[in-house]
Amino acid sequence: MMSKCLLEREFFTRNTLQVAREILGAQLVRVVDGERLSGIIIEVEAYQGEQDLGCHASAGLTPRTQVMYGPSGYAYVYFTYGMHWMLNFVTEGEGVPAAILIRSLVPVEGLGYIAMQRVGRPRAEWTNGPAKLCKAFNITGAENGMDICRLGGPIWVERNHTIPDSSVTNSPRVGLNKVPEPWKSIPWRFRVSNEFFLD
DNA sequence: AGCACGATTAACT
DNA sequence: GTTAATCGTGCTC
């Protein structure tokens, strides 16, 4: 098997839309309790800058958003709805608050651990949502600010599939119902077509 | 100190 | 299709 290649900081220190598009098909790796969990990233969203009114950084530099203002390749993990954690990777250069939200994975390794975290739910719903995958991979505020460009850290990303443009769809970001246009409808959600994995 | 709301999910009718 | 759950965050008083 071809050796896996860690996504380096240079990968993340680029335009957020480019990072979002190109991370599709990569493999998110999580080591927890000495066990290796992983999944293929099949859906992400881009959040870029203070002017993006869908982005938390539209509130400026605050305790919550400070990780997004730092260098790329770090985890921005936040808590919402009183119960859910969300995983993002910081993009762009230092001082530019931007990130990609990881929204959906296809589980690959650690299926037993994941099944325990998602007990009672069908396999198809283990990691098909941003809060679901955090629960499945036991990702919480403890991972906020962690370096994801380091093998042996709590989370990193490896190159895997290359997804052709014909298998990628764009659409508006989810859950921004109260955000004004054009931010509400701008197509900054990137998803791998279901057909890609039927090969 | 109080308020409104959230980059969601699961369980309802 | 609708809605409860549940609390951190940022804003206003």
Tab-separated table of C-alpha atoms (C1' of nucleotides) in Angstrom:
chain	number	residue	atom	x	y	z
A	1	MET	CA	0.000	0.000	0.000
A	2	MET	CA	1.168	3.523	-0.832
A	3	SER	CA	2.463	5.309	2.269
A	4	LYS	CA	0.085	7.832	3.756
A	5	CYS	CA	1.122	11.473	3.666
A	6	LEU	CA	0.397	13.890	6.503
A	7	LEU	CA	-1.301	17.114	5.494
A	8	GLU	CA	1.313	19.743	6.400
A	9	ARG	CA	0.731	23.272	7.610
A	10	GLU	CA	1.392	24.556	4.067
A	11	PHE	CA	-1.748	22.686	2.982
A	12	PHE	CA	-3.873	24.704	5.396
A	13	THR	CA	-2.100	28.051	4.913
A	14	ARG	CA	-4.036	28.805	1.740
A	15	ASN	CA	-7.349	30.151	0.521
A	16	THR	CA	-10.099	28.548	2.626
A	17	LEU	CA	-12.236	27.493	-0.355
A	18	GLN	CA	-9.232	25.738	-1.892
A	19	VAL	CA	-8.495	23.914	1.374
A	20	ALA	CA	-12.164	22.919	1.701
A	21	ARG	CA	-12.269	21.500	-1.819
A	22	GLU	CA	-8.982	19.643	-1.582
A	23	ILE	CA	-9.421	18.085	1.856
A	24	LEU	CA	-12.351	16.038	0.524
A	25	GLY	CA	-11.252	12.397	0.351
A	26	ALA	CA	-8.528	12.842	2.965
A	27	GLN	CA	-8.497	10.683	6.075
A	28	LEU	CA	-9.113	12.201	9.506
A	29	VAL	CA	-7.136	10.267	12.118
A	30	ARG	CA	-7.841	10.395	15.837
A	31	VAL	CA	-5.927	8.560	18.541
A	32	VAL	CA	-7.821	8.208	21.800
A	33	ASP	CA	-7.134	5.806	24.674
A	34	GLY	CA	-4.310	4.357	22.546
A	35	GLU	CA	-6.727	3.381	19.812
A	36	ARG	CA	-6.575	4.646	16.233
A	37	LEU	CA	-9.882	5.865	14.766
A	38	SER	CA	-10.238	7.247	11.252
A	39	GLY	CA	-12.688	8.266	8.576
A	40	ILE	CA	-12.740	9.716	5.080
A	41	ILE	CA	-13.799	13.381	4.988
A	42	ILE	CA	-16.754	13.688	2.619
A	43	GLU	CA	-18.357	17.019	3.601
A	44	VAL	CA	-16.974	20.357	4.816
A	45	GLU	CA	-17.933	24.025	4.934
A	46	ALA	CA	-15.754	27.135	4.589
A	47	TYR	CA	-15.964	30.066	7.021
A	48	GLN	CA	-13.735	32.935	6.134
A	49	GLY	CA	-13.123	36.271	7.735
A	50	GLU	CA	-14.792	38.882	9.894
A	51	GLN	CA	-16.844	40.078	6.912
A	52	ASP	CA	-18.441	36.613	6.543
A	53	LEU	CA	-21.534	37.044	8.729
A	54	GLY	CA	-21.935	33.275	8.970
A	55	CYS	CA	-18.498	32.966	10.563
A	56	HIS	CA	-18.013	33.240	14.329
A	57	ALA	CA	-15.166	35.664	13.577
A	58	SER	CA	-17.791	38.201	12.456
A	59	ALA	CA	-17.917	38.981	16.204
A	60	GLY	CA	-14.239	39.883	16.050
A	61	LEU	CA	-11.456	38.638	18.278
A	62	THR	CA	-13.039	37.059	21.381
A	63	PRO	CA	-11.994	34.248	23.738
A	64	ARG	CA	-13.921	31.779	21.583
A	65	THR	CA	-12.600	32.917	18.198
A	66	GLN	CA	-8.966	33.482	19.096
A	67	VAL	CA	-7.807	30.113	17.699
A	68	MET	CA	-9.089	31.157	14.257
A	69	TYR	CA	-6.866	34.243	14.421
A	70	GLY	CA	-3.779	32.113	14.996
A	71	PRO	CA	-1.726	30.095	12.494
A	72	SER	CA	-3.377	27.479	10.274
A	73	GLY	CA	-3.403	23.765	10.943
A	74	TYR	CA	-4.853	23.975	14.443
A	75	ALA	CA	-8.179	22.614	15.680
A	76	TYR	CA	-10.991	25.052	16.433
A	77	VAL	CA	-13.497	23.073	18.512
A	78	TYR	CA	-16.545	24.895	19.847
A	79	PHE	CA	-19.659	24.034	21.866
A	80	THR	CA	-23.169	24.859	20.703
A	81	TYR	CA	-26.860	24.207	21.423
A	82	GLY	CA	-25.873	23.430	25.004
A	83	MET	CA	-24.775	19.913	24.070
A	84	HIS	CA	-22.806	19.606	20.823
A	85	TRP	CA	-19.119	19.960	19.909
A	86	MET	CA	-18.000	20.955	16.394
A	87	LEU	CA	-14.604	20.343	14.801
A	88	ASN	CA	-12.921	22.863	12.490
A	89	PHE	CA	-9.429	23.255	11.055
A	90	VAL	CA	-7.949	26.759	10.971
A	91	THR	CA	-6.927	27.979	7.494
A	92	GLU	CA	-5.254	31.038	5.897
A	93	GLY	CA	-2.371	32.988	7.411
A	94	GLU	CA	-1.948	34.145	10.970
A	95	GLY	CA	-4.233	37.089	11.734
A	96	VAL	CA	-6.827	36.017	9.135
A	97	PRO	CA	-9.695	34.324	11.031
A	98	ALA	CA	-10.933	31.432	8.889
A	99	ALA	CA	-11.596	27.706	9.183
A	100	ILE	CA	-13.298	24.708	7.633
A	101	LEU	CA	-16.030	22.840	9.521
A	102	ILE	CA	-15.795	19.039	9.233
A	103	ARG	CA	-19.383	17.915	8.620
A	104	SER	CA	-19.325	14.262	7.567
A	105	LEU	CA	-17.029	11.230	7.505
A	106	VAL	CA	-17.114	7.668	6.235
A	107	PRO	CA	-15.824	5.586	9.187
A	108	VAL	CA	-12.755	3.448	8.395
A	109	GLU	CA	-10.863	2.431	11.553
A	110	GLY	CA	-11.945	1.988	15.166
A	111	LEU	CA	-15.447	0.807	14.295
A	112	GLY	CA	-15.873	-0.894	17.661
A	113	TYR	CA	-15.004	2.284	19.567
A	114	ILE	CA	-17.232	4.380	17.315
A	115	ALA	CA	-20.135	1.977	17.753
A	116	MET	CA	-19.801	2.334	21.528
A	117	GLN	CA	-19.824	6.146	21.287
A	118	ARG	CA	-22.899	5.984	19.031
A	119	VAL	CA	-24.678	3.128	20.780
A	120	GLY	CA	-28.194	2.507	19.545
A	121	ARG	CA	-27.710	4.336	16.267
A	122	PRO	CA	-27.453	2.689	12.842
A	123	ARG	CA	-24.009	2.667	11.224
A	124	ALA	CA	-25.097	5.116	8.514
A	125	GLU	CA	-25.669	7.722	11.265
A	126	TRP	CA	-22.451	7.258	13.186
A	127	THR	CA	-20.546	10.178	11.633
A	128	ASN	CA	-22.872	11.862	9.107
A	129	GLY	CA	-23.102	15.183	10.929
A	130	PRO	CA	-20.667	17.639	12.545
A	131	ALA	CA	-21.759	16.923	16.119
A	132	LYS	CA	-22.197	13.208	15.446
A	133	LEU	CA	-18.611	12.765	14.290
A	134	CYS	CA	-17.279	14.634	17.327
A	135	LYS	CA	-19.267	12.321	19.589
A	136	ALA	CA	-18.138	9.246	17.619
A	137	PHE	CA	-14.447	10.270	17.803
A	138	ASN	CA	-14.687	11.658	21.362
A	139	ILE	CA	-13.645	15.156	20.267
A	140	THR	CA	-14.440	17.926	22.791
A	141	GLY	CA	-13.132	21.276	24.001
A	142	ALA	CA	-10.028	19.422	25.229
A	143	GLU	CA	-8.928	19.349	21.557
A	144	ASN	CA	-9.492	23.085	20.958
A	145	GLY	CA	-6.240	24.745	19.899
A	146	MET	CA	-4.417	21.445	19.265
A	147	ASP	CA	-1.886	21.205	16.416
A	148	ILE	CA	-3.241	18.877	13.724
A	149	CYS	CA	-0.039	18.927	11.652
A	150	ARG	CA	1.793	16.545	13.973
A	151	LEU	CA	1.836	12.754	13.715
A	152	GLY	CA	1.345	11.414	17.216
A	153	GLY	CA	-0.895	14.287	18.247
A	154	PRO	CA	-4.550	13.744	19.173
A	155	ILE	CA	-5.797	14.473	15.633
A	156	TRP	CA	-4.149	14.665	12.205
A	157	VAL	CA	-5.117	14.251	8.527
A	158	GLU	CA	-3.603	11.945	5.903
A	159	ARG	CA	-3.882	12.172	2.145
A	160	ASN	CA	-5.968	9.360	0.710
A	161	HIS	CA	-8.530	9.596	-2.086
A	162	THR	CA	-8.323	12.255	-4.791
A	163	ILE	CA	-11.857	13.326	-5.643
A	164	PRO	CA	-12.481	14.473	-9.245
A	165	ASP	CA	-14.493	17.650	-9.814
A	166	SER	CA	-17.253	15.514	-11.342
A	167	SER	CA	-17.810	13.939	-7.899
A	168	VAL	CA	-17.923	17.181	-5.884
A	169	THR	CA	-21.069	19.229	-5.277
A	170	ASN	CA	-21.318	22.770	-3.884
A	171	SER	CA	-24.278	24.132	-1.960
A	172	PRO	CA	-25.151	26.760	0.651
A	173	ARG	CA	-23.930	26.226	4.196
A	174	VAL	CA	-26.312	24.523	6.613
A	175	GLY	CA	-27.980	26.068	9.650
A	176	LEU	CA	-27.409	29.760	8.928
A	177	ASN	CA	-31.096	30.623	8.860
A	178	LYS	CA	-30.744	33.975	10.552
A	179	VAL	CA	-27.611	35.045	8.650
A	180	PRO	CA	-28.237	37.757	6.008
A	181	GLU	CA	-27.511	37.397	2.318
A	182	PRO	CA	-25.252	36.871	0.532
A	183	TRP	CA	-23.647	34.826	3.313
A	184	LYS	CA	-26.709	32.666	3.921
A	185	SER	CA	-26.778	31.282	0.384
A	186	ILE	CA	-23.176	31.483	-0.762
A	187	PRO	CA	-22.199	27.932	-1.868
A	188	TRP	CA	-19.348	27.265	0.539
A	189	ARG	CA	-20.404	23.725	1.415
A	190	PHE	CA	-18.417	21.020	-0.379
A	191	ARG	CA	-19.545	17.406	-0.549
A	192	VAL	CA	-18.397	14.187	-2.236
A	193	SER	CA	-21.179	12.625	-4.326
A	194	ASN	CA	-22.546	9.365	-2.951
A	195	GLU	CA	-21.690	7.652	-6.237
A	196	PHE	CA	-17.961	8.106	-5.640
A	197	PHE	CA	-17.838	5.441	-2.947
A	198	LEU	CA	-19.956	2.918	-4.837
A	199	ASP	CA	-16.947	1.850	-6.933
B	1	DA	C1'	-27.112	40.240	35.956
B	2	DG	C1'	-30.147	39.171	32.299
B	3	DC	C1'	-31.136	38.133	27.648
B	4	DA	C1'	-31.583	35.813	22.931
B	5	DC	C1'	-29.784	32.555	20.208
B	6	DG	C1'	-26.943	29.001	18.261
B	7	DA	C1'	-22.159	26.247	11.904
B	8	DT	C1'	-27.457	20.339	15.748
B	9	DT	C1'	-29.606	16.155	16.886
B	10	DA	C1'	-33.132	12.896	18.099
B	11	DA	C1'	-37.669	12.144	18.994
B	12	DC	C1'	-41.863	13.248	18.100
B	13	DT	C1'	-46.951	13.957	15.187
C	1	DG	C1'	-43.323	18.052	8.771
C	2	DT	C1'	-42.339	20.165	14.218
C	3	DT	C1'	-39.949	20.761	18.505
C	4	DA	C1'	-37.381	19.966	23.053
C	5	DA	C1'	-32.996	19.556	24.854
C	6	DT	C1'	-29.470	22.560	27.296
C	7	DC	C1'	-25.607	26.020	28.262
C	8	DG	C1'	-21.673	28.972	26.447
C	9	DT	C1'	-21.157	33.174	24.161
C	10	DG	C1'	-21.611	37.905	23.115
C	11	DC	C1'	-24.451	41.747	23.735
C	12	DT	C1'	-27.301	45.132	26.445
C	13	DC	C1'	-28.642	47.170	30.679
